[in-house]
Tab-separated table of C-alpha atoms and ligand atoms in Angstrom:
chain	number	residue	atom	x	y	z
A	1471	UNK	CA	76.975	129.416	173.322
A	1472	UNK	CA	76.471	126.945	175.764
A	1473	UNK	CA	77.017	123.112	174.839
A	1474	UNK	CA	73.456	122.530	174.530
A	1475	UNK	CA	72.559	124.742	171.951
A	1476	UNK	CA	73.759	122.712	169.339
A	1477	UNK	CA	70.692	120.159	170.110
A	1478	UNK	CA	68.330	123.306	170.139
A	1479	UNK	CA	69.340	124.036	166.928
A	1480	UNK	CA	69.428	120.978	165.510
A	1481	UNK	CA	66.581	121.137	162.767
A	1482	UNK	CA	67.383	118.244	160.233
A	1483	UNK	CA	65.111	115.581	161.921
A	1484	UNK	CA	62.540	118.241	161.505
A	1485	UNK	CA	62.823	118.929	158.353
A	1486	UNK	CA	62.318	115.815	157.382
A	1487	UNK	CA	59.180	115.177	160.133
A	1488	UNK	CA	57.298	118.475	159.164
A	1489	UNK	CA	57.012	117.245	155.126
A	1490	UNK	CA	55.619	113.466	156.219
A	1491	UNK	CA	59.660	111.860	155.322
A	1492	UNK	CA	61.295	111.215	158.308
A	1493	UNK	CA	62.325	107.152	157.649
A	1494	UNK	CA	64.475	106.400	161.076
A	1495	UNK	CA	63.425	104.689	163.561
A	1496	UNK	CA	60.487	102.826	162.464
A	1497	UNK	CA	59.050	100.990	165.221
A	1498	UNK	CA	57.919	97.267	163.976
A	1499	UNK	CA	55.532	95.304	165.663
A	1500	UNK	CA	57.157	92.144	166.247
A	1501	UNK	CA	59.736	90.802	164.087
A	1502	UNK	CA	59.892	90.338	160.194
A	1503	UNK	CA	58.327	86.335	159.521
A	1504	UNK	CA	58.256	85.352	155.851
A	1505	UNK	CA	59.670	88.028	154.825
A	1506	UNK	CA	56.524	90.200	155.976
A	1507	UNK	CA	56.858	92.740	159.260
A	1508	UNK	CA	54.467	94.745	160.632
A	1509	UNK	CA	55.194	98.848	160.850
A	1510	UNK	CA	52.570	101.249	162.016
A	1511	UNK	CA	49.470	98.433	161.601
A	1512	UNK	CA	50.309	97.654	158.212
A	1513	UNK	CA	52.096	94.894	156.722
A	1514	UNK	CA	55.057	95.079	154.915
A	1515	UNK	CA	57.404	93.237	152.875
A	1516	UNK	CA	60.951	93.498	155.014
A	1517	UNK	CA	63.854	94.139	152.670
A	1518	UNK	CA	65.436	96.356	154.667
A	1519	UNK	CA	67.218	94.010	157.523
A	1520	UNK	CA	70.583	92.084	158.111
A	1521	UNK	CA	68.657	88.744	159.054
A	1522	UNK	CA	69.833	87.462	155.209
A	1523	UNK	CA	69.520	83.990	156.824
A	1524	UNK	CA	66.160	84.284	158.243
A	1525	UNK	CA	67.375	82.867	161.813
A	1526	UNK	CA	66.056	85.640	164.155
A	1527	UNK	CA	62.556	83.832	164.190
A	1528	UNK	CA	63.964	79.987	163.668
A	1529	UNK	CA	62.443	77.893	166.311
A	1530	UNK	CA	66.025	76.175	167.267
A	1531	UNK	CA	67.614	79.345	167.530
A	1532	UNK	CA	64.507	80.790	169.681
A	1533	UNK	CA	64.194	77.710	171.864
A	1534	UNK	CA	68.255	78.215	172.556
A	1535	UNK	CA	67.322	81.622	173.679
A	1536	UNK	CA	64.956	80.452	175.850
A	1537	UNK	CA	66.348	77.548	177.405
A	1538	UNK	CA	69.478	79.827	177.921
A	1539	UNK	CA	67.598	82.327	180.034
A	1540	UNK	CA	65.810	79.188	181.780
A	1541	UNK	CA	69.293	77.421	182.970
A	1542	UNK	CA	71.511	80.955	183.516
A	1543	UNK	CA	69.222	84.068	183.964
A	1544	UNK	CA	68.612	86.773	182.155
A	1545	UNK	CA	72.463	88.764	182.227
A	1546	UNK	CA	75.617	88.107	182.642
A	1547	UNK	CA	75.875	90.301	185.538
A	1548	UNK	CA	79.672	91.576	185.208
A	1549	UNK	CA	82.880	91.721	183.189
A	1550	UNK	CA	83.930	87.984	181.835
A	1551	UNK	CA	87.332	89.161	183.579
A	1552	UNK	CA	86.120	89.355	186.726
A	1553	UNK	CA	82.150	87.066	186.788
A	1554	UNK	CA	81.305	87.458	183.793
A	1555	UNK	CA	82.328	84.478	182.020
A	1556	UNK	CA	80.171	81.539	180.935
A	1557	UNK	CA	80.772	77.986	179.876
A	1558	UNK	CA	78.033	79.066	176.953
A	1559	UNK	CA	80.368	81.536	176.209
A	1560	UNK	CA	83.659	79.063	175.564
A	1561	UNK	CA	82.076	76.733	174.171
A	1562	UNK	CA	80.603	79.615	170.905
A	1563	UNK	CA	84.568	80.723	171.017
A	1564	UNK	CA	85.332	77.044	170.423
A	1565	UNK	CA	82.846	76.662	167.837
A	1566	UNK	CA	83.373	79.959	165.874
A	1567	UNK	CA	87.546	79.197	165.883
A	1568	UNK	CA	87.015	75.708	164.459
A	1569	UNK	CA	83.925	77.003	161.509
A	1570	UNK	CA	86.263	80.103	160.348
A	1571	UNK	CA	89.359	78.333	160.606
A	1572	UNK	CA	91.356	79.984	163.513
A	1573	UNK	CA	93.065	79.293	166.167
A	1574	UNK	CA	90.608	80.845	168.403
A	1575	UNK	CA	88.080	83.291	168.849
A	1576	UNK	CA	86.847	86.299	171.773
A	1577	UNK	CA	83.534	87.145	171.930
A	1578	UNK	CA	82.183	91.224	172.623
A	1579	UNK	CA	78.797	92.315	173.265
A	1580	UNK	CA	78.235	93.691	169.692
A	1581	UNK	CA	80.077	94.234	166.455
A	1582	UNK	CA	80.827	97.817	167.231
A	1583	UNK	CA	82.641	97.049	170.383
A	1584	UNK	CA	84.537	94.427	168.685
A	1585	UNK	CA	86.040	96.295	166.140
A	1586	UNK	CA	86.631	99.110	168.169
A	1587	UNK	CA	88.322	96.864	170.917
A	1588	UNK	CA	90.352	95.371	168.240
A	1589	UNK	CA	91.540	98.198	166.321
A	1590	UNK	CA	92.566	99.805	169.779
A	1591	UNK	CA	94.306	97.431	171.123
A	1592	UNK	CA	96.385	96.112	168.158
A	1593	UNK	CA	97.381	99.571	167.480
A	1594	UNK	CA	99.026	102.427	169.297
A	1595	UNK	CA	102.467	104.903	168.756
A	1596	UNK	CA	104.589	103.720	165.786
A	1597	UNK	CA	102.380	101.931	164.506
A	1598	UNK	CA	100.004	102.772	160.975
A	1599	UNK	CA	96.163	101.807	160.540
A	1600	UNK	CA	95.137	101.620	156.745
A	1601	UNK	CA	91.202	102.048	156.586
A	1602	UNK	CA	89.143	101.298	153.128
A	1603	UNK	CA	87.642	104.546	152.650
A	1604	UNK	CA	84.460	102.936	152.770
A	1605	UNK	CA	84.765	101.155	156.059
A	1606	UNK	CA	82.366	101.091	158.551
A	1607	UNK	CA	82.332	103.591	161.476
A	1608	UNK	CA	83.307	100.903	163.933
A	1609	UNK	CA	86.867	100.419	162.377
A	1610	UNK	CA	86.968	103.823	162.034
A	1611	UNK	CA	86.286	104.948	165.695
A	1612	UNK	CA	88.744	102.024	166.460
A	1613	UNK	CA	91.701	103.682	164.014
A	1614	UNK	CA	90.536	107.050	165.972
A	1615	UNK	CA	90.999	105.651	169.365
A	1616	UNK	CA	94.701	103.697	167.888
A	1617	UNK	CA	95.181	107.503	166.982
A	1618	UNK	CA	94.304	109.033	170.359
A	1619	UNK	CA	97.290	106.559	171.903
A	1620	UNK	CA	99.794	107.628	168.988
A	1621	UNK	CA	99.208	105.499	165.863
A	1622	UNK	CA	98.765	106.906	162.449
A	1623	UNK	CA	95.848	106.607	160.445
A	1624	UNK	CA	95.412	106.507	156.475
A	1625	UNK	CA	92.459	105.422	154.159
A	1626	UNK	CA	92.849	104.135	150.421
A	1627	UNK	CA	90.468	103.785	147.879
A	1628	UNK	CA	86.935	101.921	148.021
A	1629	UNK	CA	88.569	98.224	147.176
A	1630	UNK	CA	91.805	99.060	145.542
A	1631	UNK	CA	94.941	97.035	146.297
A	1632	UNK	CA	97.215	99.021	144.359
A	1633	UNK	CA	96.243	102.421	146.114
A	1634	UNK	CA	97.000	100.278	149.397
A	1635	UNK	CA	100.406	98.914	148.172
A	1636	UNK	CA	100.953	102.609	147.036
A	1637	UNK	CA	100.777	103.726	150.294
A	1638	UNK	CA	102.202	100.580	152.459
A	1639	UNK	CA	105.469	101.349	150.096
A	1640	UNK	CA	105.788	105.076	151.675
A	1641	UNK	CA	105.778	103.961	155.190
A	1642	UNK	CA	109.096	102.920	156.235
A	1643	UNK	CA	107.300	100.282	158.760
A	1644	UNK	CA	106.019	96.652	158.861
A	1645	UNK	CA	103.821	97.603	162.026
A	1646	UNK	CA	101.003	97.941	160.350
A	1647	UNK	CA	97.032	97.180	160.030
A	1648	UNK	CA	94.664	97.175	157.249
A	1649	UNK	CA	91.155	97.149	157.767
A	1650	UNK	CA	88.003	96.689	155.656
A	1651	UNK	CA	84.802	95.389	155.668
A	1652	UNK	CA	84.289	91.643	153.851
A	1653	UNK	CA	80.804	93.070	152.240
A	1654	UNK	CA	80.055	96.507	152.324
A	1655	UNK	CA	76.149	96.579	153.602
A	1656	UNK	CA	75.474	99.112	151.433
A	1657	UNK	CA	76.947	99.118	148.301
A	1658	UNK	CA	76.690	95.106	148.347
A	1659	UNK	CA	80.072	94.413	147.177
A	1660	UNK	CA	82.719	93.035	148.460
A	1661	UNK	CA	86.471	93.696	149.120
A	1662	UNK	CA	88.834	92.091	146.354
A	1663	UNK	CA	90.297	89.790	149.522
A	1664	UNK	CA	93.062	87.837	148.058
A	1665	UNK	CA	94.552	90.986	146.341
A	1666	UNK	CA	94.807	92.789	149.876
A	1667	UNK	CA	96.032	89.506	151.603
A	1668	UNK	CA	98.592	89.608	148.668
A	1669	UNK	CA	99.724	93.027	149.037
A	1670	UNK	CA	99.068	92.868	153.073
A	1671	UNK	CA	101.784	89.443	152.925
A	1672	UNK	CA	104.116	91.518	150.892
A	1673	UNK	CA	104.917	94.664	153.144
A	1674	UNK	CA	104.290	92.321	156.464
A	1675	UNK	CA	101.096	93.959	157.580
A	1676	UNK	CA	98.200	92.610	158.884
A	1677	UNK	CA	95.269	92.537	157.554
A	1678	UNK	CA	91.608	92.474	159.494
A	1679	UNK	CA	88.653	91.428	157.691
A	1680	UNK	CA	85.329	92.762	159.787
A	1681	UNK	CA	82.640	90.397	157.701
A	1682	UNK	CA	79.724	91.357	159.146
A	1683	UNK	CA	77.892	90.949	156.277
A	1684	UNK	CA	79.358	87.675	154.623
A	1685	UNK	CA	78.880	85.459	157.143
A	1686	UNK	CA	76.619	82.538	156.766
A	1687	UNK	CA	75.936	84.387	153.350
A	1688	UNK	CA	79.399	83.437	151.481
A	1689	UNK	CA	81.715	80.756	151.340
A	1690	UNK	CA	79.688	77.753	152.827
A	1691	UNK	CA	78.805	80.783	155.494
A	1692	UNK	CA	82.488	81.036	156.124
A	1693	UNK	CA	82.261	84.147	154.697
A	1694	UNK	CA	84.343	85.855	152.353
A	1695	UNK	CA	87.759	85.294	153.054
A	1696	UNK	CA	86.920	81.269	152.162
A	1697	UNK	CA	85.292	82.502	149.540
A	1698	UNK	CA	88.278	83.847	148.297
A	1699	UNK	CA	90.370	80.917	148.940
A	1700	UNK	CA	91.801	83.002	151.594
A	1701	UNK	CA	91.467	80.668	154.708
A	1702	UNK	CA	94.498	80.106	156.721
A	1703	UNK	CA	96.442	83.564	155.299
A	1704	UNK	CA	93.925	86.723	156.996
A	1705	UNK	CA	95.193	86.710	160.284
A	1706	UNK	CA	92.337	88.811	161.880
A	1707	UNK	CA	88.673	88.618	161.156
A	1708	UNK	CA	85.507	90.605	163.109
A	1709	UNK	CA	81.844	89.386	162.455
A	1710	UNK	CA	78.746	90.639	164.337
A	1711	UNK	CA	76.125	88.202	165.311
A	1712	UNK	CA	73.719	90.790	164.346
A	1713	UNK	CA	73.101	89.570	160.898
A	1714	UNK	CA	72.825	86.259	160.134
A	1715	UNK	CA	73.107	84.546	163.471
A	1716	UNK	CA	69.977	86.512	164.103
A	1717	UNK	CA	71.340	87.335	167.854
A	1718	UNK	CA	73.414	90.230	169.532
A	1719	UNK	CA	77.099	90.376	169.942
A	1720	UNK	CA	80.372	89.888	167.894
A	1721	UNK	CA	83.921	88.259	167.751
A	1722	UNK	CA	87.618	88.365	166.673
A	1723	UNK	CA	89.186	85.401	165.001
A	1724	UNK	CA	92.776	85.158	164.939
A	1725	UNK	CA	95.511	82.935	166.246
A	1726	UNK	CA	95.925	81.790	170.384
A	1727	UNK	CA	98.153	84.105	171.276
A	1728	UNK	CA	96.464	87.359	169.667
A	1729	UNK	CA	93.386	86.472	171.253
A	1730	UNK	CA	94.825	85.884	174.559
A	1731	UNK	CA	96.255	89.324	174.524
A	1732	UNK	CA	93.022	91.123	173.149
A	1733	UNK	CA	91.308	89.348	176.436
A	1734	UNK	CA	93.426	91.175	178.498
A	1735	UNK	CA	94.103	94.176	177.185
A	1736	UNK	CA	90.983	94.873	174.742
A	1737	UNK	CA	88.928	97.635	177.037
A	1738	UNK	CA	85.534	96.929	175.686
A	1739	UNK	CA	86.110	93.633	176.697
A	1740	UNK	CA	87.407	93.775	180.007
A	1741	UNK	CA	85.384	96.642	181.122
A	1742	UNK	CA	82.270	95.305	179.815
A	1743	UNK	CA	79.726	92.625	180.704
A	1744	UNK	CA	79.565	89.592	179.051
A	1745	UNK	CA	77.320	88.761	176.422
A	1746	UNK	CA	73.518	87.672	177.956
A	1747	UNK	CA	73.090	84.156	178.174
A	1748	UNK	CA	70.116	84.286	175.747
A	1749	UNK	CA	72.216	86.353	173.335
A	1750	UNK	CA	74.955	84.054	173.140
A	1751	UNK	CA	72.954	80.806	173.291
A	1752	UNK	CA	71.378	82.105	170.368
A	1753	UNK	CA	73.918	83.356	167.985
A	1754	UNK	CA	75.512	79.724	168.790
A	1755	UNK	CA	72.225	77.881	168.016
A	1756	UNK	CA	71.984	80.215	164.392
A	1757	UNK	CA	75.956	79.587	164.091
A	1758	UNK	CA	74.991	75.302	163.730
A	1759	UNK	CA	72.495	76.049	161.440
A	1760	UNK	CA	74.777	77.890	159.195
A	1761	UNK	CA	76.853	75.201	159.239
A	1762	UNK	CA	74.016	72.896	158.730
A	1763	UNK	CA	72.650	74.353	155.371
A	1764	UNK	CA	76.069	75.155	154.419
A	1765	UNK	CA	75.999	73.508	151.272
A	1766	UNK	CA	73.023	74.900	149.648
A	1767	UNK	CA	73.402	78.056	148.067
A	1768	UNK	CA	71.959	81.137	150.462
A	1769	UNK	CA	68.296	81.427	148.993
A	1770	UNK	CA	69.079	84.941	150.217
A	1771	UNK	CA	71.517	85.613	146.844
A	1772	UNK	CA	68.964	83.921	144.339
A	1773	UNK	CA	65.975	85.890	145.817
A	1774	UNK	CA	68.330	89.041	145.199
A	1775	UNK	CA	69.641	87.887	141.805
A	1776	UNK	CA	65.835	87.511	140.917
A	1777	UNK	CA	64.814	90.766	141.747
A	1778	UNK	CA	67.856	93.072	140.899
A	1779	UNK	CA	67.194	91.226	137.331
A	1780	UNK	CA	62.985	92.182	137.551
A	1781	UNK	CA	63.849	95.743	138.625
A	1782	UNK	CA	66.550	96.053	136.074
A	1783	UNK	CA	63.935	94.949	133.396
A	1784	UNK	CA	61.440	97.603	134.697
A	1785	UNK	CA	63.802	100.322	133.947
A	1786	UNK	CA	65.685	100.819	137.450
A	1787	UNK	CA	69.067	101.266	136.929
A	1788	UNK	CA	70.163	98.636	140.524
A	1789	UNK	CA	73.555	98.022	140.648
A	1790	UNK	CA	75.075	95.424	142.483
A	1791	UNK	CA	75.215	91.539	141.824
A	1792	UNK	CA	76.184	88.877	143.434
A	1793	UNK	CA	75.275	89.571	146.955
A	1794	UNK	CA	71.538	89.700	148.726
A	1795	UNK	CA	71.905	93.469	148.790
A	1796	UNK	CA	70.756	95.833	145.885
A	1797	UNK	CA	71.350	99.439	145.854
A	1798	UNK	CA	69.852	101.808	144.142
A	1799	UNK	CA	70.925	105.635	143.863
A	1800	UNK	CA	68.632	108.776	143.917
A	1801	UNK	CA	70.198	112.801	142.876
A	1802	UNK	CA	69.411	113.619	146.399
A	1803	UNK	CA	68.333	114.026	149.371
A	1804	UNK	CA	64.287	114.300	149.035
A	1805	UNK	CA	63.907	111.976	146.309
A	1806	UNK	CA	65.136	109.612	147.935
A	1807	UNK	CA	63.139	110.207	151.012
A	1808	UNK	CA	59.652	110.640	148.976
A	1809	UNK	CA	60.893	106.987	147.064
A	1810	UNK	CA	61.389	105.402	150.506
A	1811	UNK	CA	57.953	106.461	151.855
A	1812	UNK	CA	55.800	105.567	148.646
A	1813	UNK	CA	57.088	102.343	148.904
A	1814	UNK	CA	56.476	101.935	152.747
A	1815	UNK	CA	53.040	102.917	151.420
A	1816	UNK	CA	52.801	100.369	149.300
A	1817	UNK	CA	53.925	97.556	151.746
A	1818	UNK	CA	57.838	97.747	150.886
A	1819	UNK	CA	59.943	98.762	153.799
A	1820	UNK	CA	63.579	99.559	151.897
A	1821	UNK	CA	66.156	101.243	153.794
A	1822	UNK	CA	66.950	104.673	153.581
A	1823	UNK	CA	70.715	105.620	153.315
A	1824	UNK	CA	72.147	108.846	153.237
A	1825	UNK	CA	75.799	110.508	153.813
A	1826	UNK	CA	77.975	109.874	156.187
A	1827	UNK	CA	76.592	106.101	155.914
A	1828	UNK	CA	77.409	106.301	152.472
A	1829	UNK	CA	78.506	109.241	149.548
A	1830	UNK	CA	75.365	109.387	147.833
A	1831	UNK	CA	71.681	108.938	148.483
A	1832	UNK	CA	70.121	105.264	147.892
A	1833	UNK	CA	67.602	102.738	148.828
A	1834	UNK	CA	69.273	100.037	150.103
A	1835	UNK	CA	67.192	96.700	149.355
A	1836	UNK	CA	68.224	93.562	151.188
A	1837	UNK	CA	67.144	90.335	150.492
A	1838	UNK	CA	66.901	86.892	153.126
A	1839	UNK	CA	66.386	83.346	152.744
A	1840	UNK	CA	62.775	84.203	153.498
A	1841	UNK	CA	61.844	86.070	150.249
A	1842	UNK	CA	60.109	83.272	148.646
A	1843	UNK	CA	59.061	83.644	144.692
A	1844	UNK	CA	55.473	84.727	146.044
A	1845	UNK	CA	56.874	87.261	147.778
A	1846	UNK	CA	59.627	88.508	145.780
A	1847	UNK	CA	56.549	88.678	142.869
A	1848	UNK	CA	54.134	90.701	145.318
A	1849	UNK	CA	57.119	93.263	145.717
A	1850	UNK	CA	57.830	93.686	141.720
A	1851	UNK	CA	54.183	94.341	141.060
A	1852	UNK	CA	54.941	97.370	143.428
A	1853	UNK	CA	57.862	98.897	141.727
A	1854	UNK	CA	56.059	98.080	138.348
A	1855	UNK	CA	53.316	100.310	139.393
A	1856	UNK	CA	55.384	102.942	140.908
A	1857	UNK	CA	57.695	103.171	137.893
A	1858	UNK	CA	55.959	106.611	136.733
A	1859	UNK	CA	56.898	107.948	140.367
A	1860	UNK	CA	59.971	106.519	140.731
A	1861	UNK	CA	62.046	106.366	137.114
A	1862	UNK	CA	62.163	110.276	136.818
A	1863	UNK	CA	63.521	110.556	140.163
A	1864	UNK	CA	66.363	108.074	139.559
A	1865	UNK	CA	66.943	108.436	136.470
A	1866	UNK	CA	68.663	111.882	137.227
A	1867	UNK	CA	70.947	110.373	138.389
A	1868	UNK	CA	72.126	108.471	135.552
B	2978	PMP	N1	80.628	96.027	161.041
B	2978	PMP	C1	79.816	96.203	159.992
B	2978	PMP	C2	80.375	96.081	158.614
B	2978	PMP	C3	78.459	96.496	160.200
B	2978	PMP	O1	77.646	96.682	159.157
B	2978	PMP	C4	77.972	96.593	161.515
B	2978	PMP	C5	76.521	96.906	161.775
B	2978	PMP	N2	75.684	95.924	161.278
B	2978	PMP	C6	78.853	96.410	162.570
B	2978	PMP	C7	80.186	96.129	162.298
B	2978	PMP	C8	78.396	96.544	163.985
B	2978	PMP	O2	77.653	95.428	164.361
B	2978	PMP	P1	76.686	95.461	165.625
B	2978	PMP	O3	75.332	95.810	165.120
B	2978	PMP	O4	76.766	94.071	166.160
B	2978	PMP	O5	77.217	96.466	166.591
């Protein structure tokens, strides 16, 4: 068999294409305003993005862009190492250090990159890398690569401290990093923080919050270590600019020293380009309005409380609560799929999440600072309609 022949065999896209379900890559046109996108000529209601803050079509943040690409081009043209590096991006480092509370911060050209360049780096032979099950694929393909130069790698339970302390206890090492996401994107909930920074402080390992999804949602937009009262006591936090700072990009928080090292030795970073002007002239722009509106509550978690409480009334069984995502779980595979598409027929783009992105099948339903009352009405009239379709699918599941 040659190493080809796995593509040409590869049918599951298919499958899903030749019944009218395929849901990747839908291709918007133009970005989602109000709440509303546009997908195939139609409009729909967007609650299936990251943007919880609404910032990818702010006019400060766009004008940022803009006058970022007018004043320094359109790239970075090279490793920071080497050419790279731009005052525009010190001066987001500076600004990201002082809002989370570190010492200092290193930008990467996404989220991915960052955890994987931080995960790598920090770990190697001797020492142990404890994943949440759950965590996303960039930590793990960072505690693979850790593994590839000698380190071992363990997971314990979805959120639970004890199973961690468990397992910190049978390792006969302080060398050692723990890793989870702050909110998990699709479940919606989020890591018990100051139990893990308890048990993390107790065996002397360190722990690395990736909050991708709680910043500028959580804690004044700190995310959810303040949230937790945590400031000052996670030594290493990861956040993508991909969400709410409505750019491109990520970065590691953590004290001078650690980020000195991971800017020499981190390979995504040093055999990388920078970040694009426009990219990081953005995030920074969404990054002052986060701490602008910091605080107000997120209209992002009432719009969610608002409608997880509307679709609970109707019947669906949505779990969640407390954060602007609301999942909701189907028995399996084509359920799910024919749920996905007759809302994306009714103007309601959801996203559609399967395994290994999660262990189950489910809608996930995200909400942003844009889904006004009008809007969040417009998009219960549609699962009140649809309830005949979609209550006998999900409630198999209960
Ligand atoms: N961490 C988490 C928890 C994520 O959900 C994502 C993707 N949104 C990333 C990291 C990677 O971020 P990026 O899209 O910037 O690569």
């Amino acid at each position: 068999m040659d190493l080809l022949e796995k593509c040409r065999a590869y049918a599951q896209a298919d499958e899903a294409r030749d019944v009218g379900l395929y849901p990747f890559y839908p291709a918007f046109q133009g970005p989602a305003e109000g709440g509303q996108a546009v997908l195939d000529g139609a409009e729909v209601c967007m609650l299936g993005g990251d943007d919880y803050r609404a910032l990818s079509v702010n006019a400060q943040v766009i004008g940022a862009a803009q006058d970022a690409i007018a004043l320094y081009g359109t790239s970075s043209a090279g490793p920071r190492l080497l050419n790279g590096n731009l005052d525009l991006h010190e001066d987001l480092e500076a600004d990201l250090a002082d809002f989370f509370g570190y010492e200092a911060a290193l930008i990467f050209s996404t989220g991915y990159m960052t955890n994987i360049g931080v995960v790598s780096a920090l770990a190697g032979r001797g020492d142990h890398v404890f994943l949440d099950e759950e965590a996303h694929a960039s930590l793990v393909d960072g505690a693979w690569l850790a593994k590839a130069s000698g380190a071992a790698v363990h997971q314990f339970a979805h959120n639970d401290p004890t199973d961690l302390a468990r397992q910190l206890a049978a390792v006969s090492t302080a060398s050692a990093l723990v890793a989870t996401d702050g909110m998990f994107s699709v479940r919606g909930d989020l890591a018990p923080v100051a139990d893990l920074t308890a048990v993390c402080e107790e065996f002397g390992a360190a722990l690395l919050v990736d909050d991708a999804h709680g910043v500028g949602v959580f804690g004044r937009g700190r995310g959810v270590i303040e949230q937790a009262g945590m400031r000052g006591r996670v030594p290493l936090m990861t956040l993508t600019f991909s969400t709410s700072l409505a750019s491109q990009g990520g970065a590691v928080l953590a004290d001078a020293k650690t980020i000195d090292f991971l800017r020499h030795t981190s390979r995504p970073q040093i055999f990388s380009a920078g970040l694009s002007p426009a990219d990081t002239a953005a995030a920074h722009a969404a990054l002052r309005e986060v701490r602008r509106r910091a605080e107000a509550e997120p209209d992002a978690l009432s719009a969610a409380e608002y409608l997880r409480r509307a679709l609970d009334a109707l019947g669906y069984n949505v779990a969640g609560g407390g954060s602007p995502v609301i999942p909701m779980r189907f028995p399996d595979q084509l359920s799910m799929l024919s749920a996905q598409r007759l809302l994306v027929e009714h103007g309601v783009y959801t996203n559609a999440v399967l395994p290994p992105a999660c262990d189950s099948y489910q809608l996930r339903i995200a909400c942003t600072d844009a889904h006004t009352p009008d809007v969040l009405e417009a998009v219960i009239s549609v699962f009140a309609s649809l309830r005949e379709d979609l209550l006998p699918r999900y409630r198999q599941t209960a």
